[in-house]
């Protein structure tokens, strides 16, 4: 009876007095790879499968650019099409990797123009790399550091004072707010010409700026929802990002109606800066090569961050219009960005399902959000400066404590996916400059800021959650299609939403009062 070569043992008789038997070395056992492997797709030779595994292993070690523009340049240098019909940045990068792997295999180990990564030794950490920035970026980082440090000191002093409030007072305060949040109902609705992709309420709570799939940017008055202004020359297609300058529309603010009050981003890669007086852009910021998704002003109002489908987020000087920073790091489209109230940290996230928290004073990544399984569409910070909320297409909101470097809560928010979320900022937080209030007995009253969160989703609903215990308070139903965006006024009297049903809707309590 014949025996398979891989299992056959050859034994030699040792020349010696005891004639002991000794097996051969394991590495010398002959292996037979010239046999068929049964499978559902037909019989393949084991040698072919092993060769394919080795090819994929080599391809995985290839160094491939992450920036889409670098991928395009490399494809052009290889005399290959820089893009194919229906091909996205991730697909384009995979195609480049396959081409480089084929070139390496065809040219052997000494093939030119193909760089292979060395396997990291166990325990080795991936080394960070930096590119030298301009003097203007250094000046901006110093400016943001000088701005954020006093605010952080003020916030810590506020929180130490707040920590003296008994837990019982906090619980009673939160229960009262929950009861008032349960009273929100649909108040009014305004129709748009195209699906509404973004809504953002002005700092004074009197206007809502919205953008549509047609590229329109317009203002509505609250609570009448009458048209205040329609801007011209904005975006040729989808307006997906809008943000207000901190302090804009507020009485006593240094932001005048004729200066930059809000910014918008959309298809074509342009960011437009708008005033309240003129219906044409005051300035156009150009640099992104793909659609601009979400925008976020730095708390100082001097800088603007923009997230884009070109896999980068960028930092701009609002006064000069200069692009200060092009930040890479995401493997796919970046969809959202958000600054904390200190102005020291900015979070970014997108279609790679991973969020990153950056220290804008140094440019370093200090924390990564790594538990979502689908794209992240929403980010917002608590007024405490260290808790961050993320909303994803997996239907969950997650709360992250950047100080403790961990995920603290995972909340099932909107079935089908979270499209936007807003953490109520209020007017009595640490950054407001207002001290904690006292009741009639002289006891401290907990703040209202960051006591609840609103989220929108593909399930056609807006959800309201109490923060900290994350109890569900109310589901706002009224849209006939997915809700793409939501926001809440600073006094918590009004919640605004916009969706695919081409409407902007306003929600409030019967008494039109806040919490």
GROMACS .gro file of C-alpha atoms in nm:
model
  515
    1UNK     CA    1   0.000   0.000   0.000
    2UNK     CA    2   0.148   0.333  -0.108
    3UNK     CA    3   0.181   0.620   0.142
    4UNK     CA    4   0.146   0.995   0.073
    5UNK     CA    5   0.496   1.148   0.047
    6UNK     CA    6   0.413   1.418   0.305
    7UNK     CA    7   0.337   1.149   0.564
    8UNK     CA    8   0.611   0.902   0.472
    9UNK     CA    9   0.896   0.865   0.718
   10UNK     CA   10   1.235   0.747   0.606
   11UNK     CA   11   1.437   0.571   0.868
   12UNK     CA   12   1.801   0.485   0.837
   13UNK     CA   13   1.986   0.238   1.044
   14UNK     CA   14   2.264   0.406   1.234
   15UNK     CA   15   2.603   0.244   1.218
   16UNK     CA   16   2.673   0.156   1.577
   17UNK     CA   17   2.666  -0.114   1.832
   18UNK     CA   18   2.310  -0.049   1.948
   19UNK     CA   19   2.169  -0.005   1.595
   20UNK     CA   20   1.938   0.278   1.726
   21UNK     CA   21   1.669   0.409   1.486
   22UNK     CA   22   1.654   0.787   1.427
   23UNK     CA   23   1.394   0.995   1.228
   24UNK     CA   24   1.492   1.260   0.976
   25UNK     CA   25   1.478   1.635   1.044
   26UNK     CA   26   1.128   1.796   1.012
   27UNK     CA   27   1.251   2.051   0.760
   28UNK     CA   28   1.369   1.772   0.534
   29UNK     CA   29   1.030   1.601   0.507
   30UNK     CA   30   0.930   1.614   0.137
   31UNK     CA   31   0.610   1.807   0.061
   32UNK     CA   32   0.379   1.729  -0.227
   33UNK     CA   33   0.203   2.042  -0.355
   34UNK     CA   34   0.125   1.903  -0.696
   35UNK     CA   35  -0.225   1.781  -0.611
   36UNK     CA   36  -0.574   1.917  -0.659
   37UNK     CA   37  -0.767   2.096  -0.385
   38UNK     CA   38  -1.141   2.022  -0.399
   39UNK     CA   39  -1.367   2.326  -0.379
   40UNK     CA   40  -1.697   2.473  -0.488
   41UNK     CA   41  -1.538   2.674  -0.770
   42UNK     CA   42  -1.358   2.380  -0.931
   43UNK     CA   43  -1.042   2.191  -0.840
   44UNK     CA   44  -0.733   2.410  -0.807
   45UNK     CA   45  -0.377   2.292  -0.763
   46UNK     CA   46  -0.233   2.345  -0.417
   47UNK     CA   47   0.076   2.500  -0.571
   48UNK     CA   48  -0.138   2.762  -0.748
   49UNK     CA   49  -0.321   2.851  -0.427
   50UNK     CA   50   0.003   2.887  -0.232
   51UNK     CA   51   0.147   3.104  -0.507
   52UNK     CA   52  -0.161   3.327  -0.491
   53UNK     CA   53  -0.128   3.357  -0.113
   54UNK     CA   54   0.236   3.458  -0.150
   55UNK     CA   55   0.146   3.714  -0.416
   56UNK     CA   56  -0.117   3.874  -0.190
   57UNK     CA   57   0.128   3.874   0.098
   58UNK     CA   58   0.385   4.059  -0.111
   59UNK     CA   59   0.121   4.303  -0.237
   60UNK     CA   60   0.017   4.384   0.121
   61UNK     CA   61   0.374   4.491   0.198
   62UNK     CA   62   0.387   4.741  -0.087
   63UNK     CA   63   0.404   5.107   0.014
   64UNK     CA   64   0.114   5.279  -0.163
   65UNK     CA   65   0.033   5.652  -0.125
   66UNK     CA   66  -0.275   5.732   0.085
   67UNK     CA   67  -0.351   6.075  -0.064
   68UNK     CA   68  -0.566   6.044  -0.375
   69UNK     CA   69  -0.366   6.307  -0.565
   70UNK     CA   70  -0.046   6.107  -0.502
   71UNK     CA   71  -0.218   5.789  -0.620
   72UNK     CA   72  -0.319   5.967  -0.942
   73UNK     CA   73   0.037   6.093  -0.999
   74UNK     CA   74   0.177   5.745  -0.949
   75UNK     CA   75  -0.073   5.596  -1.194
   76UNK     CA   76   0.019   5.862  -1.447
   77UNK     CA   77   0.390   5.782  -1.404
   78UNK     CA   78   0.308   5.417  -1.477
   79UNK     CA   79   0.122   5.529  -1.792
   80UNK     CA   80  -0.204   5.393  -1.657
   81UNK     CA   81  -0.545   5.570  -1.656
   82UNK     CA   82  -0.566   5.793  -1.350
   83UNK     CA   83  -0.931   5.703  -1.306
   84UNK     CA   84  -1.185   5.454  -1.435
   85UNK     CA   85  -1.559   5.491  -1.469
   86UNK     CA   86  -1.726   5.462  -1.128
   87UNK     CA   87  -1.392   5.432  -0.948
   88UNK     CA   88  -1.353   5.595  -0.607
   89UNK     CA   89  -1.032   5.688  -0.422
   90UNK     CA   90  -1.019   5.357  -0.232
   91UNK     CA   91  -1.072   5.156  -0.553
   92UNK     CA   92  -0.806   5.363  -0.728
   93UNK     CA   93  -0.557   5.290  -0.451
   94UNK     CA   94  -0.632   4.916  -0.468
   95UNK     CA   95  -0.576   4.924  -0.846
   96UNK     CA   96  -0.239   5.092  -0.797
   97UNK     CA   97  -0.142   4.831  -0.540
   98UNK     CA   98  -0.232   4.551  -0.784
   99UNK     CA   99  -0.027   4.715  -1.063
  100UNK     CA  100   0.276   4.754  -0.838
  101UNK     CA  101   0.241   4.392  -0.724
  102UNK     CA  102   0.231   4.273  -1.086
  103UNK     CA  103   0.539   4.483  -1.165
  104UNK     CA  104   0.725   4.337  -0.868
  105UNK     CA  105   0.634   3.983  -0.970
  106UNK     CA  106   0.732   4.041  -1.333
  107UNK     CA  107   1.064   4.207  -1.247
  108UNK     CA  108   1.164   3.974  -0.969
  109UNK     CA  109   1.314   4.082  -0.642
  110UNK     CA  110   1.525   4.352  -0.807
  111UNK     CA  111   1.233   4.525  -0.982
  112UNK     CA  112   1.268   4.902  -1.000
  113UNK     CA  113   1.020   5.161  -0.876
  114UNK     CA  114   0.856   4.918  -0.637
  115UNK     CA  115   0.913   4.973  -0.267
  116UNK     CA  116   0.843   4.697  -0.020
  117UNK     CA  117   0.779   4.747   0.349
  118UNK     CA  118   1.000   4.561   0.591
  119UNK     CA  119   0.804   4.348   0.830
  120UNK     CA  120   0.801   4.511   1.172
  121UNK     CA  121   0.967   4.324   1.451
  122UNK     CA  122   0.737   4.222   1.735
  123UNK     CA  123   0.688   4.511   1.973
  124UNK     CA  124   0.806   4.775   1.725
  125UNK     CA  125   0.580   5.078   1.701
  126UNK     CA  126   0.496   5.257   1.381
  127UNK     CA  127   0.706   5.570   1.361
  128UNK     CA  128   0.530   5.903   1.316
  129UNK     CA  129   0.642   6.125   1.034
  130UNK     CA  130   0.605   6.497   0.979
  131UNK     CA  131   0.638   6.740   0.695
  132UNK     CA  132   0.770   7.088   0.756
  133UNK     CA  133   0.495   7.349   0.766
  134UNK     CA  134   0.500   7.712   0.670
  135UNK     CA  135   0.565   7.995   0.913
  136UNK     CA  136   0.198   8.089   0.887
  137UNK     CA  137   0.100   7.747   1.027
  138UNK     CA  138   0.344   7.785   1.315
  139UNK     CA  139   0.200   8.128   1.392
  140UNK     CA  140  -0.154   7.984   1.381
  141UNK     CA  141  -0.061   7.700   1.617
  142UNK     CA  142   0.090   7.949   1.862
  143UNK     CA  143  -0.218   8.167   1.834
  144UNK     CA  144  -0.449   7.875   1.906
  145UNK     CA  145  -0.232   7.773   2.202
  146UNK     CA  146  -0.250   8.124   2.350
  147UNK     CA  147  -0.625   8.122   2.296
  148UNK     CA  148  -0.693   7.777   2.442
  149UNK     CA  149  -0.482   7.783   2.759
  150UNK     CA  150  -0.676   8.060   2.941
  151UNK     CA  151  -1.006   7.899   2.838
  152UNK     CA  152  -0.890   7.563   2.973
  153UNK     CA  153  -0.790   7.730   3.301
  154UNK     CA  154  -1.132   7.897   3.321
  155UNK     CA  155  -1.309   7.569   3.245
  156UNK     CA  156  -1.120   7.377   3.513
  157UNK     CA  157  -1.201   7.641   3.774
  158UNK     CA  158  -1.568   7.624   3.670
  159UNK     CA  159  -1.571   7.243   3.696
  160UNK     CA  160  -1.409   7.247   4.039
  161UNK     CA  161  -1.684   7.478   4.160
  162UNK     CA  162  -1.947   7.259   3.994
  163UNK     CA  163  -1.805   6.948   4.163
  164UNK     CA  164  -1.926   7.083   4.499
  165UNK     CA  165  -2.290   7.039   4.392
  166UNK     CA  166  -2.441   6.727   4.557
  167UNK     CA  167  -2.528   6.432   4.334
  168UNK     CA  168  -2.891   6.452   4.444
  169UNK     CA  169  -2.917   6.806   4.304
  170UNK     CA  170  -2.776   6.688   3.970
  171UNK     CA  171  -3.024   6.399   3.949
  172UNK     CA  172  -3.322   6.623   4.028
  173UNK     CA  173  -3.201   6.880   3.775
  174UNK     CA  174  -3.166   6.616   3.501
  175UNK     CA  175  -3.509   6.468   3.575
  176UNK     CA  176  -3.672   6.809   3.531
  177UNK     CA  177  -3.496   6.856   3.198
  178UNK     CA  178  -3.605   6.509   3.082
  179UNK     CA  179  -3.967   6.592   3.157
  180UNK     CA  180  -3.947   6.910   2.951
  181UNK     CA  181  -3.773   6.736   2.660
  182UNK     CA  182  -4.064   6.492   2.636
  183UNK     CA  183  -4.293   6.781   2.541
  184UNK     CA  184  -4.135   6.859   2.202
  185UNK     CA  185  -4.369   6.832   1.902
  186UNK     CA  186  -4.376   6.951   1.540
  187UNK     CA  187  -4.427   7.328   1.522
  188UNK     CA  188  -4.388   7.417   1.153
  189UNK     CA  189  -4.243   7.320   0.817
  190UNK     CA  190  -4.095   7.499   0.516
  191UNK     CA  191  -4.054   7.342   0.173
  192UNK     CA  192  -3.731   7.363  -0.030
  193UNK     CA  193  -3.675   7.304  -0.401
  194UNK     CA  194  -3.439   7.008  -0.343
  195UNK     CA  195  -3.362   6.770  -0.055
  196UNK     CA  196  -3.217   6.956   0.245
  197UNK     CA  197  -2.872   6.823   0.330
  198UNK     CA  198  -2.763   7.052   0.615
  199UNK     CA  199  -2.925   7.283   0.873
  200UNK     CA  200  -2.743   7.502   1.125
  201UNK     CA  201  -2.896   7.750   1.371
  202UNK     CA  202  -2.740   8.095   1.422
  203UNK     CA  203  -2.582   8.172   1.762
  204UNK     CA  204  -2.873   8.402   1.857
  205UNK     CA  205  -3.129   8.135   1.762
  206UNK     CA  206  -3.322   8.366   1.525
  207UNK     CA  207  -3.211   8.216   1.191
  208UNK     CA  208  -3.149   7.875   1.044
  209UNK     CA  209  -2.908   7.842   0.751
  210UNK     CA  210  -2.976   7.546   0.526
  211UNK     CA  211  -2.823   7.391   0.216
  212UNK     CA  212  -2.976   7.169  -0.050
  213UNK     CA  213  -2.872   6.908  -0.303
  214UNK     CA  214  -2.903   7.175  -0.568
  215UNK     CA  215  -2.620   7.379  -0.413
  216UNK     CA  216  -2.850   7.641  -0.259
  217UNK     CA  217  -2.761   7.827   0.061
  218UNK     CA  218  -3.041   8.025   0.230
  219UNK     CA  219  -3.160   8.166   0.562
  220UNK     CA  220  -3.498   8.115   0.729
  221UNK     CA  221  -3.633   8.308   1.026
  222UNK     CA  222  -3.724   8.131   1.351
  223UNK     CA  223  -4.004   8.061   1.435
  224UNK     CA  224  -4.193   8.183   1.127
  225UNK     CA  225  -3.968   7.988   0.884
  226UNK     CA  226  -4.007   8.274   0.637
  227UNK     CA  227  -3.727   8.326   0.388
  228UNK     CA  228  -3.474   8.580   0.514
  229UNK     CA  229  -3.212   8.556   0.239
  230UNK     CA  230  -3.112   8.335  -0.054
  231UNK     CA  231  -2.743   8.347  -0.139
  232UNK     CA  232  -2.616   8.342  -0.495
  233UNK     CA  233  -2.303   8.201  -0.655
  234UNK     CA  234  -2.254   7.936  -0.389
  235UNK     CA  235  -2.217   7.580  -0.509
  236UNK     CA  236  -2.296   7.411  -0.839
  237UNK     CA  237  -2.422   7.100  -0.661
  238UNK     CA  238  -2.492   6.963  -0.311
  239UNK     CA  239  -2.426   7.198  -0.023
  240UNK     CA  240  -2.325   6.956   0.253
  241UNK     CA  241  -2.158   7.178   0.511
  242UNK     CA  242  -2.256   7.500   0.691
  243UNK     CA  243  -2.124   7.657   1.010
  244UNK     CA  244  -2.168   7.993   1.183
  245UNK     CA  245  -1.885   8.209   1.313
  246UNK     CA  246  -1.888   8.198   1.695
  247UNK     CA  247  -2.047   8.520   1.815
  248UNK     CA  248  -2.216   8.601   1.484
  249UNK     CA  249  -2.566   8.759   1.516
  250UNK     CA  250  -2.518   8.815   1.891
  251UNK     CA  251  -2.573   9.162   2.031
  252UNK     CA  252  -2.251   9.320   2.152
  253UNK     CA  253  -2.041   9.085   1.939
  254UNK     CA  254  -1.738   9.203   1.742
  255UNK     CA  255  -1.873   9.013   1.438
  256UNK     CA  256  -2.061   9.268   1.227
  257UNK     CA  257  -2.334   9.181   0.979
  258UNK     CA  258  -2.109   9.290   0.693
  259UNK     CA  259  -1.820   9.063   0.788
  260UNK     CA  260  -1.797   8.684   0.762
  261UNK     CA  261  -2.090   8.534   0.953
  262UNK     CA  262  -2.110   8.184   0.811
  263UNK     CA  263  -1.936   7.945   0.575
  264UNK     CA  264  -2.064   7.676   0.340
  265UNK     CA  265  -1.905   7.386   0.154
  266UNK     CA  266  -2.022   7.154  -0.118
  267UNK     CA  267  -1.951   6.980  -0.447
  268UNK     CA  268  -1.660   7.115  -0.645
  269UNK     CA  269  -1.429   7.147  -0.345
  270UNK     CA  270  -1.502   7.514  -0.272
  271UNK     CA  271  -1.568   7.679   0.063
  272UNK     CA  272  -1.772   8.002   0.050
  273UNK     CA  273  -1.766   8.272   0.318
  274UNK     CA  274  -2.085   8.476   0.358
  275UNK     CA  275  -2.208   8.789   0.536
  276UNK     CA  276  -2.562   8.879   0.639
  277UNK     CA  277  -2.568   9.190   0.421
  278UNK     CA  278  -2.460   9.063   0.079
  279UNK     CA  279  -2.602   8.769  -0.117
  280UNK     CA  280  -2.267   8.697  -0.287
  281UNK     CA  281  -1.964   8.528  -0.129
  282UNK     CA  282  -1.717   8.754   0.048
  283UNK     CA  283  -1.440   8.508  -0.025
  284UNK     CA  284  -1.394   8.166  -0.185
  285UNK     CA  285  -1.148   7.920  -0.034
  286UNK     CA  286  -1.010   7.681  -0.295
  287UNK     CA  287  -0.780   7.385  -0.241
  288UNK     CA  288  -0.988   7.072  -0.199
  289UNK     CA  289  -1.003   6.851  -0.507
  290UNK     CA  290  -1.331   6.682  -0.415
  291UNK     CA  291  -1.658   6.769  -0.240
  292UNK     CA  292  -1.638   6.956   0.090
  293UNK     CA  293  -1.858   6.784   0.348
  294UNK     CA  294  -1.876   6.937   0.697
  295UNK     CA  295  -1.722   7.262   0.824
  296UNK     CA  296  -1.627   7.384   1.172
  297UNK     CA  297  -1.508   7.724   1.290
  298UNK     CA  298  -1.243   7.740   1.559
  299UNK     CA  299  -1.392   7.894   1.878
  300UNK     CA  300  -1.180   8.204   1.816
  301UNK     CA  301  -1.353   8.252   1.479
  302UNK     CA  302  -1.017   8.316   1.313
  303UNK     CA  303  -0.976   7.969   1.164
  304UNK     CA  304  -1.197   7.726   0.974
  305UNK     CA  305  -1.164   7.349   0.933
  306UNK     CA  306  -1.313   7.171   0.632
  307UNK     CA  307  -1.358   6.796   0.573
  308UNK     CA  308  -1.354   6.662   0.220
  309UNK     CA  309  -1.397   6.358   0.001
  310UNK     CA  310  -1.032   6.403  -0.108
  311UNK     CA  311  -0.938   6.215   0.216
  312UNK     CA  312  -0.804   6.528   0.387
  313UNK     CA  313  -0.925   6.796   0.623
  314UNK     CA  314  -0.782   7.144   0.589
  315UNK     CA  315  -0.730   7.445   0.811
  316UNK     CA  316  -0.787   7.795   0.675
  317UNK     CA  317  -0.716   8.148   0.792
  318UNK     CA  318  -1.057   8.315   0.769
  319UNK     CA  319  -0.921   8.670   0.747
  320UNK     CA  320  -0.668   8.610   0.470
  321UNK     CA  321  -0.824   8.305   0.303
  322UNK     CA  322  -0.488   8.125   0.321
  323UNK     CA  323  -0.476   7.748   0.346
  324UNK     CA  324  -0.263   7.678   0.653
  325UNK     CA  325  -0.273   7.300   0.669
  326UNK     CA  326  -0.362   7.000   0.454
  327UNK     CA  327  -0.400   6.716   0.702
  328UNK     CA  328  -0.382   6.359   0.577
  329UNK     CA  329  -0.426   6.045   0.785
  330UNK     CA  330  -0.762   5.902   0.681
  331UNK     CA  331  -0.767   5.619   0.427
  332UNK     CA  332  -1.105   5.722   0.284
  333UNK     CA  333  -1.324   6.031   0.253
  334UNK     CA  334  -1.329   6.263   0.556
  335UNK     CA  335  -1.688   6.363   0.630
  336UNK     CA  336  -1.695   6.563   0.953
  337UNK     CA  337  -1.478   6.780   1.179
  338UNK     CA  338  -1.543   6.945   1.515
  339UNK     CA  339  -1.344   7.167   1.758
  340UNK     CA  340  -1.379   7.146   2.134
  341UNK     CA  341  -1.471   7.467   2.316
  342UNK     CA  342  -1.119   7.526   2.445
  343UNK     CA  343  -0.996   7.540   2.087
  344UNK     CA  344  -0.712   7.298   2.160
  345UNK     CA  345  -0.848   6.980   1.999
  346UNK     CA  346  -1.018   6.900   1.672
  347UNK     CA  347  -1.180   6.567   1.585
  348UNK     CA  348  -1.214   6.431   1.231
  349UNK     CA  349  -1.391   6.123   1.098
  350UNK     CA  350  -1.535   5.981   0.780
  351UNK     CA  351  -1.593   5.682   0.562
  352UNK     CA  352  -1.301   5.479   0.700
  353UNK     CA  353  -1.510   5.433   1.020
  354UNK     CA  354  -1.224   5.564   1.233
  355UNK     CA  355  -1.218   5.896   1.414
  356UNK     CA  356  -0.906   6.088   1.504
  357UNK     CA  357  -0.853   6.354   1.768
  358UNK     CA  358  -0.577   6.603   1.686
  359UNK     CA  359  -0.402   6.854   1.908
  360UNK     CA  360  -0.411   7.163   1.686
  361UNK     CA  361  -0.126   7.320   1.884
  362UNK     CA  362   0.120   7.044   1.791
  363UNK     CA  363  -0.039   6.859   1.499
  364UNK     CA  364  -0.024   6.523   1.677
  365UNK     CA  365  -0.297   6.259   1.690
  366UNK     CA  366  -0.370   6.207   2.059
  367UNK     CA  367  -0.654   5.955   2.035
  368UNK     CA  368  -0.834   5.735   1.783
  369UNK     CA  369  -1.200   5.630   1.782
  370UNK     CA  370  -1.195   5.270   1.665
  371UNK     CA  371  -1.515   5.080   1.741
  372UNK     CA  372  -1.764   5.193   1.474
  373UNK     CA  373  -1.816   4.942   1.193
  374UNK     CA  374  -1.959   5.185   0.936
  375UNK     CA  375  -1.882   5.543   0.823
  376UNK     CA  376  -1.893   5.819   1.085
  377UNK     CA  377  -2.117   6.111   0.981
  378UNK     CA  378  -2.138   6.322   1.296
  379UNK     CA  379  -1.906   6.455   1.568
  380UNK     CA  380  -1.970   6.699   1.851
  381UNK     CA  381  -1.803   6.789   2.181
  382UNK     CA  382  -1.943   6.839   2.528
  383UNK     CA  383  -1.878   7.175   2.694
  384UNK     CA  384  -1.656   6.992   2.947
  385UNK     CA  385  -1.386   6.984   2.677
  386UNK     CA  386  -1.294   6.618   2.701
  387UNK     CA  387  -1.604   6.416   2.603
  388UNK     CA  388  -1.670   6.359   2.235
  389UNK     CA  389  -1.978   6.212   2.068
  390UNK     CA  390  -1.969   6.028   1.734
  391UNK     CA  391  -2.259   5.911   1.517
  392UNK     CA  392  -2.223   5.641   1.254
  393UNK     CA  393  -2.399   5.458   0.975
  394UNK     CA  394  -2.406   5.156   1.206
  395UNK     CA  395  -2.691   5.328   1.394
  396UNK     CA  396  -2.496   5.397   1.712
  397UNK     CA  397  -2.381   5.707   1.893
  398UNK     CA  398  -2.068   5.655   2.098
  399UNK     CA  399  -1.933   5.875   2.376
  400UNK     CA  400  -1.556   5.895   2.413
  401UNK     CA  401  -1.361   6.032   2.707
  402UNK     CA  402  -1.043   6.177   2.557
  403UNK     CA  403  -0.902   6.242   2.904
  404UNK     CA  404  -0.943   5.878   3.010
  405UNK     CA  405  -0.865   5.753   2.656
  406UNK     CA  406  -1.163   5.519   2.638
  407UNK     CA  407  -1.514   5.471   2.503
  408UNK     CA  408  -1.762   5.533   2.783
  409UNK     CA  409  -2.102   5.469   2.623
  410UNK     CA  410  -2.256   5.317   2.312
  411UNK     CA  411  -2.614   5.428   2.242
  412UNK     CA  412  -2.848   5.273   1.986
  413UNK     CA  413  -2.977   5.594   1.828
  414UNK     CA  414  -3.122   5.572   1.475
  415UNK     CA  415  -3.192   5.248   1.292
  416UNK     CA  416  -3.030   5.247   0.950
  417UNK     CA  417  -2.765   5.497   1.055
  418UNK     CA  418  -2.702   5.831   1.227
  419UNK     CA  419  -2.665   6.117   0.979
  420UNK     CA  420  -2.602   6.408   1.219
  421UNK     CA  421  -2.590   6.483   1.591
  422UNK     CA  422  -2.566   6.791   1.812
  423UNK     CA  423  -2.469   6.813   2.177
  424UNK     CA  424  -2.665   7.100   2.333
  425UNK     CA  425  -2.411   7.378   2.401
  426UNK     CA  426  -2.636   7.614   2.598
  427UNK     CA  427  -2.544   7.959   2.725
  428UNK     CA  428  -2.428   7.874   3.077
  429UNK     CA  429  -2.128   7.648   3.015
  430UNK     CA  430  -1.768   7.708   3.122
  431UNK     CA  431  -1.691   7.910   2.807
  432UNK     CA  432  -1.983   8.148   2.860
  433UNK     CA  433  -1.803   8.343   3.130
  434UNK     CA  434  -2.112   8.323   3.351
  435UNK     CA  435  -2.081   8.181   3.705
  436UNK     CA  436  -2.303   7.904   3.833
  437UNK     CA  437  -2.640   8.028   3.952
  438UNK     CA  438  -2.795   7.991   4.300
  439UNK     CA  439  -3.151   7.905   4.393
  440UNK     CA  440  -3.363   8.080   4.656
  441UNK     CA  441  -3.195   7.879   4.933
  442UNK     CA  442  -2.851   7.987   4.814
  443UNK     CA  443  -2.760   7.644   4.676
  444UNK     CA  444  -2.576   7.606   4.347
  445UNK     CA  445  -2.785   7.506   4.044
  446UNK     CA  446  -2.628   7.266   3.791
  447UNK     CA  447  -2.577   7.404   3.440
  448UNK     CA  448  -2.808   7.321   3.152
  449UNK     CA  449  -2.534   7.306   2.887
  450UNK     CA  450  -2.455   6.955   2.757
  451UNK     CA  451  -2.754   6.801   2.934
  452UNK     CA  452  -2.903   6.648   2.618
  453UNK     CA  453  -2.823   6.538   2.263
  454UNK     CA  454  -3.027   6.533   1.942
  455UNK     CA  455  -2.956   6.298   1.651
  456UNK     CA  456  -3.106   6.246   1.305
  457UNK     CA  457  -3.103   5.939   1.088
  458UNK     CA  458  -3.210   5.737   0.789
  459UNK     CA  459  -3.508   5.609   0.991
  460UNK     CA  460  -3.688   5.943   0.923
  461UNK     CA  461  -3.669   6.040   1.291
  462UNK     CA  462  -3.498   6.283   1.525
  463UNK     CA  463  -3.405   6.133   1.860
  464UNK     CA  464  -3.354   6.321   2.188
  465UNK     CA  465  -3.136   6.169   2.460
  466UNK     CA  466  -3.049   6.289   2.807
  467UNK     CA  467  -2.673   6.310   2.840
  468UNK     CA  468  -2.472   6.124   3.108
  469UNK     CA  469  -2.731   5.851   3.170
  470UNK     CA  470  -2.824   5.847   2.797
  471UNK     CA  471  -3.191   5.784   2.865
  472UNK     CA  472  -3.414   5.819   2.560
  473UNK     CA  473  -3.651   6.114   2.604
  474UNK     CA  474  -3.841   6.163   2.278
  475UNK     CA  475  -3.870   6.053   1.913
  476UNK     CA  476  -3.970   6.334   1.678
  477UNK     CA  477  -4.164   6.196   1.381
  478UNK     CA  478  -4.285   6.401   1.086
  479UNK     CA  479  -4.041   6.365   0.799
  480UNK     CA  480  -4.144   6.134   0.516
  481UNK     CA  481  -3.785   6.047   0.422
  482UNK     CA  482  -3.438   6.021   0.575
  483UNK     CA  483  -3.341   6.316   0.796
  484UNK     CA  484  -2.996   6.440   0.693
  485UNK     CA  485  -2.930   6.705   0.956
  486UNK     CA  486  -3.050   6.854   1.283
  487UNK     CA  487  -2.959   7.133   1.525
  488UNK     CA  488  -3.087   7.302   1.842
  489UNK     CA  489  -3.100   7.668   1.945
  490UNK     CA  490  -2.885   7.798   2.229
  491UNK     CA  491  -3.189   7.838   2.459
  492UNK     CA  492  -3.315   7.486   2.374
  493UNK     CA  493  -3.653   7.629   2.271
  494UNK     CA  494  -3.631   7.506   1.911
  495UNK     CA  495  -3.501   7.198   1.732
  496UNK     CA  496  -3.450   7.222   1.355
  497UNK     CA  497  -3.424   6.938   1.104
  498UNK     CA  498  -3.389   6.894   0.728
  499UNK     CA  499  -3.422   6.589   0.508
  500UNK     CA  500  -3.476   6.416   0.180
  501UNK     CA  501  -3.846   6.509   0.178
  502UNK     CA  502  -3.734   6.863   0.081
  503UNK     CA  503  -3.849   7.023   0.403
  504UNK     CA  504  -3.701   7.217   0.693
  505UNK     CA  505  -3.899   7.139   1.007
  506UNK     CA  506  -3.918   7.319   1.339
  507UNK     CA  507  -3.995   7.145   1.669
  508UNK     CA  508  -4.081   7.296   2.007
  509UNK     CA  509  -4.281   7.259   2.325
  510UNK     CA  510  -4.635   7.393   2.347
  511UNK     CA  511  -4.517   7.689   2.553
  512UNK     CA  512  -4.230   7.762   2.308
  513UNK     CA  513  -3.998   7.775   2.606
  514UNK     CA  514  -3.668   7.596   2.645
  515UNK     CA  515  -3.555   7.362   2.919
   0.00000   0.00000   0.00000
